PDB file of C-alpha atoms in Angstrom:
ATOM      1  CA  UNK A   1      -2.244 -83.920   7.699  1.00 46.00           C
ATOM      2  CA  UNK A   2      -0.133 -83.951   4.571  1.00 49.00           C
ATOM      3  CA  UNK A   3      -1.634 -87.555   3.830  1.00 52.00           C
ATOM      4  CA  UNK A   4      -4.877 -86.430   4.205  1.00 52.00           C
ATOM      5  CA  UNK A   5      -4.931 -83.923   1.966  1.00 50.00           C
ATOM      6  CA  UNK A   6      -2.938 -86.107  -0.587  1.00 52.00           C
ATOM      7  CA  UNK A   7      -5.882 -88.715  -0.309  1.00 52.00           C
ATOM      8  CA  UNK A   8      -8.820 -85.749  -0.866  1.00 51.00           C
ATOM      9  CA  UNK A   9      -7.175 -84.705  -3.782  1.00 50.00           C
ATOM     10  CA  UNK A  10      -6.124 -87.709  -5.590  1.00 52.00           C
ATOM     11  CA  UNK A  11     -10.000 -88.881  -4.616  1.00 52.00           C
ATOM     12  CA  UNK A  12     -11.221 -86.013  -6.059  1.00 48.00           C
ATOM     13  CA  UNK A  13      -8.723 -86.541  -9.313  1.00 48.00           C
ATOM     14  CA  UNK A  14      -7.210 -82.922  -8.279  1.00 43.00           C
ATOM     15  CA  UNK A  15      -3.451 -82.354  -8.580  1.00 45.00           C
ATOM     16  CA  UNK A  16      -2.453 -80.215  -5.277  1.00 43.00           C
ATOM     17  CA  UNK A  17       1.089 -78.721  -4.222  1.00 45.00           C
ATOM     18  CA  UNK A  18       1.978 -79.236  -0.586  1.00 43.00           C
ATOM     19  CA  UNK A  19       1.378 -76.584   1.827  1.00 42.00           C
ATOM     20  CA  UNK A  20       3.048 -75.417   4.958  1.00 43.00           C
ATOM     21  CA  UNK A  21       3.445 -77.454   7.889  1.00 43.00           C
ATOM     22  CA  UNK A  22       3.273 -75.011  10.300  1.00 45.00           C
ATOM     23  CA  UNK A  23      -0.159 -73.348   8.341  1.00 44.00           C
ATOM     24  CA  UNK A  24      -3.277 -75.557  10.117  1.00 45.00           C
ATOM     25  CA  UNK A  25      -5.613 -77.453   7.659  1.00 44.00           C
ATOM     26  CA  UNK A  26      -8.433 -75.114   7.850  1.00 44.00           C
ATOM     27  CA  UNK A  27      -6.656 -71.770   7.067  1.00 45.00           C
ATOM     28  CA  UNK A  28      -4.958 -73.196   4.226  1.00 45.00           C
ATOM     29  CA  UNK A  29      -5.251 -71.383   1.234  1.00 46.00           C
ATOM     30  CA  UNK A  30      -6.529 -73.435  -2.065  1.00 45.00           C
ATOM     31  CA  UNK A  31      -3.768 -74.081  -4.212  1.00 48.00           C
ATOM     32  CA  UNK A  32      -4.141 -73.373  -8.215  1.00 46.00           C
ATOM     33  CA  UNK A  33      -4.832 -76.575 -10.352  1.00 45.00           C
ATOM     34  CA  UNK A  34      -1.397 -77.421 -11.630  1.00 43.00           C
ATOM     35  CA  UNK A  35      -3.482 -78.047 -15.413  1.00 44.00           C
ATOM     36  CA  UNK A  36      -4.731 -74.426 -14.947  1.00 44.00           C
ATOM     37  CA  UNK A  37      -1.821 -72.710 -16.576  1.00 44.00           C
ATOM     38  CA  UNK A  38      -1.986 -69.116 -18.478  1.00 46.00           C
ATOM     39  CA  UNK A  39      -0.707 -69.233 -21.969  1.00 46.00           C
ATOM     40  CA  UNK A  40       3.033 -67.875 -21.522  1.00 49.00           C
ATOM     41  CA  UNK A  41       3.649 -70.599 -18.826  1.00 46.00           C
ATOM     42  CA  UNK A  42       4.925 -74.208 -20.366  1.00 49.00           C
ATOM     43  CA  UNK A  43       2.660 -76.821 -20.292  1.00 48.00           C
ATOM     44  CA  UNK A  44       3.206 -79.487 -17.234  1.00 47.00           C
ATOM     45  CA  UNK A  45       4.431 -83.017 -18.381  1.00 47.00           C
ATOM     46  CA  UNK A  46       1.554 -85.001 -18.059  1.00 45.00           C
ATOM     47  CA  UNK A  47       1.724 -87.288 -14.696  1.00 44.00           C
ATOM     48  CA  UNK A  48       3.040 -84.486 -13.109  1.00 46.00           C
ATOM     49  CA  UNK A  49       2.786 -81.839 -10.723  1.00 47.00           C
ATOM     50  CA  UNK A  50       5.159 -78.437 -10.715  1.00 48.00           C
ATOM     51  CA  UNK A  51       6.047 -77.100  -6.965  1.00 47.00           C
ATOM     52  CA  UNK A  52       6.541 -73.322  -7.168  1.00 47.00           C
ATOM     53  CA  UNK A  53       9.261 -72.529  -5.177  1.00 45.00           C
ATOM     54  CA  UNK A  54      11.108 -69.221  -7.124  1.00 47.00           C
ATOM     55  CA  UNK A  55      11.684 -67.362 -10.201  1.00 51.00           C
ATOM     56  CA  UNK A  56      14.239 -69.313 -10.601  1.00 49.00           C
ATOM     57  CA  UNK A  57      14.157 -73.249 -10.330  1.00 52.00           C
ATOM     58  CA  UNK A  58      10.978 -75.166 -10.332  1.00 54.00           C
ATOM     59  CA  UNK A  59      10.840 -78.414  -8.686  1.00 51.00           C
ATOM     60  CA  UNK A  60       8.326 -80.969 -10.565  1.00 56.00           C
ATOM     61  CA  UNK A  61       7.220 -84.113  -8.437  1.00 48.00           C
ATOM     62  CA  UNK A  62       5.481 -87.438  -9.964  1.00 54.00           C
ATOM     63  CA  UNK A  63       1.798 -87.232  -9.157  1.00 50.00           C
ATOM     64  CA  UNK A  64       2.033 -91.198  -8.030  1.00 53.00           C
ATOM     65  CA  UNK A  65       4.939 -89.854  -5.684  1.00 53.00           C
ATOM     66  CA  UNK A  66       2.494 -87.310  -3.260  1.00 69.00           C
ATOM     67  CA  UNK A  67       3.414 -89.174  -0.398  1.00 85.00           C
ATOM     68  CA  UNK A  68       4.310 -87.585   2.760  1.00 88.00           C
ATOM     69  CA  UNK A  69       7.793 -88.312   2.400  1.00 88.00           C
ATOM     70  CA  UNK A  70       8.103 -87.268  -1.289  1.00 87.00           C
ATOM     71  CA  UNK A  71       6.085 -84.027  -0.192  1.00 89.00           C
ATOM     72  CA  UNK A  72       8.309 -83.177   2.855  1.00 91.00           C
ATOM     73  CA  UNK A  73      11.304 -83.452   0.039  1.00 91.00           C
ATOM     74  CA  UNK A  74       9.607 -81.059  -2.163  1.00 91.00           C
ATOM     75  CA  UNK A  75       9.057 -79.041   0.744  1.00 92.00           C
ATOM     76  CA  UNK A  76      13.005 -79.109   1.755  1.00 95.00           C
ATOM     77  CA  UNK A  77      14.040 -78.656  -1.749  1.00 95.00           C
ATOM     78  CA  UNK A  78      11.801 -75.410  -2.223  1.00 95.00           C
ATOM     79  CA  UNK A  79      13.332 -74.310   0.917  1.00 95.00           C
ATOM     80  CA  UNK A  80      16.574 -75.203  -0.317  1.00 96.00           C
ATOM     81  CA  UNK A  81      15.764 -73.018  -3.644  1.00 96.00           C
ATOM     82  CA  UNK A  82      14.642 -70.466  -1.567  1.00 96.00           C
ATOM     83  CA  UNK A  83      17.434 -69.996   1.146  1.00 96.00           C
ATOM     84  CA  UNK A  84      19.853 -70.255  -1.773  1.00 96.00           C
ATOM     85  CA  UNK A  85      17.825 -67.328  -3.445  1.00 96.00           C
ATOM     86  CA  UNK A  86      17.584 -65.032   0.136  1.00 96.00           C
ATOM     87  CA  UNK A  87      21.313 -65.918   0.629  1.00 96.00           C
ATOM     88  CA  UNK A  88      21.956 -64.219  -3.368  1.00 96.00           C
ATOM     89  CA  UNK A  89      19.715 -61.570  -2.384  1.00 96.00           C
ATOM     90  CA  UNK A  90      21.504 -60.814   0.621  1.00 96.00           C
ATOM     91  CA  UNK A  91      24.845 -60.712  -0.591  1.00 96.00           C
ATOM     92  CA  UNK A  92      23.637 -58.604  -3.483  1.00 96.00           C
ATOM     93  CA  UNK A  93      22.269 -56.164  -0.734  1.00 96.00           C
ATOM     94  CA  UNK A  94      25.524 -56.299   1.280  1.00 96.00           C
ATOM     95  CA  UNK A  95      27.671 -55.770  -2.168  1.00 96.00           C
ATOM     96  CA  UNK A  96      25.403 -53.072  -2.704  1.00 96.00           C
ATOM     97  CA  UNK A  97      25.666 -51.320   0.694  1.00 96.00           C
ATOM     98  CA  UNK A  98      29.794 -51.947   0.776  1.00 96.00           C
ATOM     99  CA  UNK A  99      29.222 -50.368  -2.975  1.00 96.00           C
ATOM    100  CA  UNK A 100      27.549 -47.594  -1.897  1.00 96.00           C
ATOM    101  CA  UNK A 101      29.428 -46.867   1.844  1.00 96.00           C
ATOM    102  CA  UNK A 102      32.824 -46.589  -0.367  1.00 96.00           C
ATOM    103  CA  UNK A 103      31.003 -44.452  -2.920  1.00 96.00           C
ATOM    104  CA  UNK A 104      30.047 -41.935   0.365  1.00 96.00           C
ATOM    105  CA  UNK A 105      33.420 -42.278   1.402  1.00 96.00           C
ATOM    106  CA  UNK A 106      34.995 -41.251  -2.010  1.00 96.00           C
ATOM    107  CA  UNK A 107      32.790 -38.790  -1.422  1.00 96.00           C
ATOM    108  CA  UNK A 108      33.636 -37.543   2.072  1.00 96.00           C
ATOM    109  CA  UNK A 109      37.086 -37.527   0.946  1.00 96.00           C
ATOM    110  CA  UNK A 110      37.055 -35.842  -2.108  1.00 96.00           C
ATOM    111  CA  UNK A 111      35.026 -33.292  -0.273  1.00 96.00           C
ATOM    112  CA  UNK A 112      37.248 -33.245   2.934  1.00 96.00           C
ATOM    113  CA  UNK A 113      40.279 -32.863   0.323  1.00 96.00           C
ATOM    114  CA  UNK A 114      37.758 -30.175  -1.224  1.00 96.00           C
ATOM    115  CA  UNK A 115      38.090 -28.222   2.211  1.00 97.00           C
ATOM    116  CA  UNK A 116      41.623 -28.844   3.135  1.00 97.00           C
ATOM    117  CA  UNK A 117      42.904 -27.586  -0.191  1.00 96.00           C
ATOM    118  CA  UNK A 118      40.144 -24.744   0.102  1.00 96.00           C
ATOM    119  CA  UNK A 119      41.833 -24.147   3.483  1.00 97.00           C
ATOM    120  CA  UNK A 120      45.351 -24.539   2.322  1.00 97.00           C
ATOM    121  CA  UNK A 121      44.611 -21.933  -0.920  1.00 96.00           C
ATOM    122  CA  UNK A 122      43.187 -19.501   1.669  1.00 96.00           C
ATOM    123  CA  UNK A 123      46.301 -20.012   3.690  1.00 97.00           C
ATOM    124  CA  UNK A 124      48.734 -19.879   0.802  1.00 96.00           C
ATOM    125  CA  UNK A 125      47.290 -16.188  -0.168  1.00 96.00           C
ATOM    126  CA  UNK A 126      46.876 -15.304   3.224  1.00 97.00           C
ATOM    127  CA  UNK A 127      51.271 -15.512   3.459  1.00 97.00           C
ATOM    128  CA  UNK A 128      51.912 -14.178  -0.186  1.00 96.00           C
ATOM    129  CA  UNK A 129      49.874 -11.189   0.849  1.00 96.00           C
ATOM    130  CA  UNK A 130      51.957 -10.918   4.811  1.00 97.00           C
ATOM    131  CA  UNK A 131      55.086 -11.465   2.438  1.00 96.00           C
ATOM    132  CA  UNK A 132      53.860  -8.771   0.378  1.00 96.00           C
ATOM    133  CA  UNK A 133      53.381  -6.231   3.246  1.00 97.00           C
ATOM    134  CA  UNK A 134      55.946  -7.548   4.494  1.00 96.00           C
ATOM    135  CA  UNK A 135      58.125  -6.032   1.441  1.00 96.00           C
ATOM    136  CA  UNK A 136      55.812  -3.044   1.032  1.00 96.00           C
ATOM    137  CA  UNK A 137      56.863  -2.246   5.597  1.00 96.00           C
ATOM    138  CA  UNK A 138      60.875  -2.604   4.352  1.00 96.00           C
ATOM    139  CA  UNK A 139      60.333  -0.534   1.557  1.00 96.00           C
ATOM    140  CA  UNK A 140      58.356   1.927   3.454  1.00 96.00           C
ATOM    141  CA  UNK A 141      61.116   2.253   6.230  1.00 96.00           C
ATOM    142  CA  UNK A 142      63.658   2.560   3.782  1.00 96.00           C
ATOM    143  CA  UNK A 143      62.316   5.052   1.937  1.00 95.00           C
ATOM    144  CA  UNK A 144      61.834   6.983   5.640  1.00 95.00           C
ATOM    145  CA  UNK A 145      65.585   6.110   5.905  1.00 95.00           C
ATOM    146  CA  UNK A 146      66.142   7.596   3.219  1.00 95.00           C
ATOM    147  CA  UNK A 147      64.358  11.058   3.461  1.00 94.00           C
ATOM    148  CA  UNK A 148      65.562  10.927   7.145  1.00 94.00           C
ATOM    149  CA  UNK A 149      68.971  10.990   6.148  1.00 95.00           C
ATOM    150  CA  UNK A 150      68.416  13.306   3.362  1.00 94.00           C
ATOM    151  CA  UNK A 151      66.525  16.034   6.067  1.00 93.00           C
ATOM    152  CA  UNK A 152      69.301  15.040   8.443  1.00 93.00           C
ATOM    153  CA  UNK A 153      71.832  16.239   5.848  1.00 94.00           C
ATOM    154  CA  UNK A 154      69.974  19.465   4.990  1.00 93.00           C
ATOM    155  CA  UNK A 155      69.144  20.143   8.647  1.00 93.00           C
ATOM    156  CA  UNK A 156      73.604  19.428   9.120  1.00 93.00           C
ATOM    157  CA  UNK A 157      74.014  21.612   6.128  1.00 93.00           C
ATOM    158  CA  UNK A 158      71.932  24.284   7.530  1.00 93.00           C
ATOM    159  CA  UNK A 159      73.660  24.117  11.175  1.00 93.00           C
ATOM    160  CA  UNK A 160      76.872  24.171   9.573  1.00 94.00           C
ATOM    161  CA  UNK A 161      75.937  27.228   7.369  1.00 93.00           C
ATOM    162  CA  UNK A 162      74.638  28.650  10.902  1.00 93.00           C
ATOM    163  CA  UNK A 163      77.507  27.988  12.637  1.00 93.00           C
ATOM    164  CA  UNK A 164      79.299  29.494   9.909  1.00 93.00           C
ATOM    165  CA  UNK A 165      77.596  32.668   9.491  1.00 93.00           C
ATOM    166  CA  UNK A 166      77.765  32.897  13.513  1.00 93.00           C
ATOM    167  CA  UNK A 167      81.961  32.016  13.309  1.00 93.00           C
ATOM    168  CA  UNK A 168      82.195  34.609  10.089  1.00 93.00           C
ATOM    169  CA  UNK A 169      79.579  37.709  12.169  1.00 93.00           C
ATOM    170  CA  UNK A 170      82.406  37.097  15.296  1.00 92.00           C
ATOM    171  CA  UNK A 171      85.420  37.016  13.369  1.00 92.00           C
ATOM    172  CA  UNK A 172      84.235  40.193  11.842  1.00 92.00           C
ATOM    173  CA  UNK A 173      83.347  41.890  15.331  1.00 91.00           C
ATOM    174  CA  UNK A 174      86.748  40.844  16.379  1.00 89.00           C
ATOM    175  CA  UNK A 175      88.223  42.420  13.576  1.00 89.00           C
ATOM    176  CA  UNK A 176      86.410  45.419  13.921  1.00 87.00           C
ATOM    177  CA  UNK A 177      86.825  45.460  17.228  1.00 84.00           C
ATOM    178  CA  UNK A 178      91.106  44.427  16.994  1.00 82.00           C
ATOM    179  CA  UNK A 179      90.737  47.551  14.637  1.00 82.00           C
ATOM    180  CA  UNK A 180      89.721  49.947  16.727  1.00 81.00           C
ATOM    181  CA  UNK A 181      91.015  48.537  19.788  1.00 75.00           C
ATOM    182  CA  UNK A 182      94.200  50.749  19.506  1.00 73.00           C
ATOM    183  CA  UNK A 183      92.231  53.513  20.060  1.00 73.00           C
ATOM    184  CA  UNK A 184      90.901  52.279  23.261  1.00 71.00           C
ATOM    185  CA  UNK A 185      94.269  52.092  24.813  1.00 68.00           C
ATOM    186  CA  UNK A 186      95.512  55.000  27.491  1.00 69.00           C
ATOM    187  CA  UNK A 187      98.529  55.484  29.025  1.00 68.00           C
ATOM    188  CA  UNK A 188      98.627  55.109  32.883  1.00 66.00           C
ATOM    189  CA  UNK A 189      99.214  58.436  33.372  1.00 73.00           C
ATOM    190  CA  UNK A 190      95.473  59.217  31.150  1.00 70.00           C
ATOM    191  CA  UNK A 191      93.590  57.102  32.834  1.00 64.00           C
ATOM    192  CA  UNK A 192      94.882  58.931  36.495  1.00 63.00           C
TER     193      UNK A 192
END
């Protein structure tokens, strides 16, 4: 196939690139005349043809060399240029993904550290303000002691005072009554 399409074109005095193998002879598309360059591309040595394979590396053949053996090379070495240029790619793509998983887990962890010291300031006031009623409770109760035992000295002072009054009112009824109790006294033969 290749040599037959070699021979058409170097009959008709046409410089062609190979095309596919695996594309059949009838769907293949019409390749640009190598001479037919725009005016930012180089000019082609003459006696030769350029093979397209990338951005990156051209491949030029010898017109006399468009045999099928010479094409199949061009072929393999524009594969060649193009696997190497997939391969970049994809190791660009996975240095970009591995890039851009570490950047999202940066960014999970600054966020989880975010939460946890969110969670940790929360917790932080959450015991300054327990240790704070905490000291407010003990100073409540001891200033409950405190007026406790002050009422529980007043109410003793008051008792005592009571208990006074009450031992002072008998001792005087005593008295009074120690003072008149001669009087109360009768001979034996009075009382018969």
């Amino acid at each position: 196939m290749f040599a037959a399409h070699a021979a058409a074109a170097r009959s008709s005095g046409r410089r062609v690139l190979a095309c596919s193998a695996s594309r059949p002879s009838g769907l293949a598309r019409p390749r640009r005349d190598v001479s037919e360059t725009s005016p930012s591309s180089p000019a082609p040595r003459p006696g030769w043809a350029r093979a397209f394979s990338s951005s990156e590396e051209t491949v030029e053949v010898p017109v006399d060399e468009l045999d099928p053996s010479s094409l199949a090379d061009a072929y393999n070495r524009r594969r060649a240029v193009y696997n190497r240029s997939v391969s970049a790619l994809r190791k660009q793509y996975h240095a970009e993904f591995v890039e851009q998983r570490e950047r999202e887990s940066r960014a999970k962890a600054r966020e989880t550290a975010k939460v946890k010291r969110a969670a940790l300031e929360r917790k932080r006031l959450k015991a300054m303000r327990t240790a704070e009623n905490a000291r407010a409770e003990v100073e409540r109760r001891r200033e409950r002691h405190a007026r406790w035992t002050a009422e529980l000295e007043a109410t003793q002072r008051e008792r005592d005072a009571k208990k006074d009054l009450y031992r002072r009112a008998r001792q005087r009824i005593v008295d009074e009554l120690e003072a008149e109790c001669h009087l109360w006294l009768t001979s034996a033969e009075e009382v018969e």
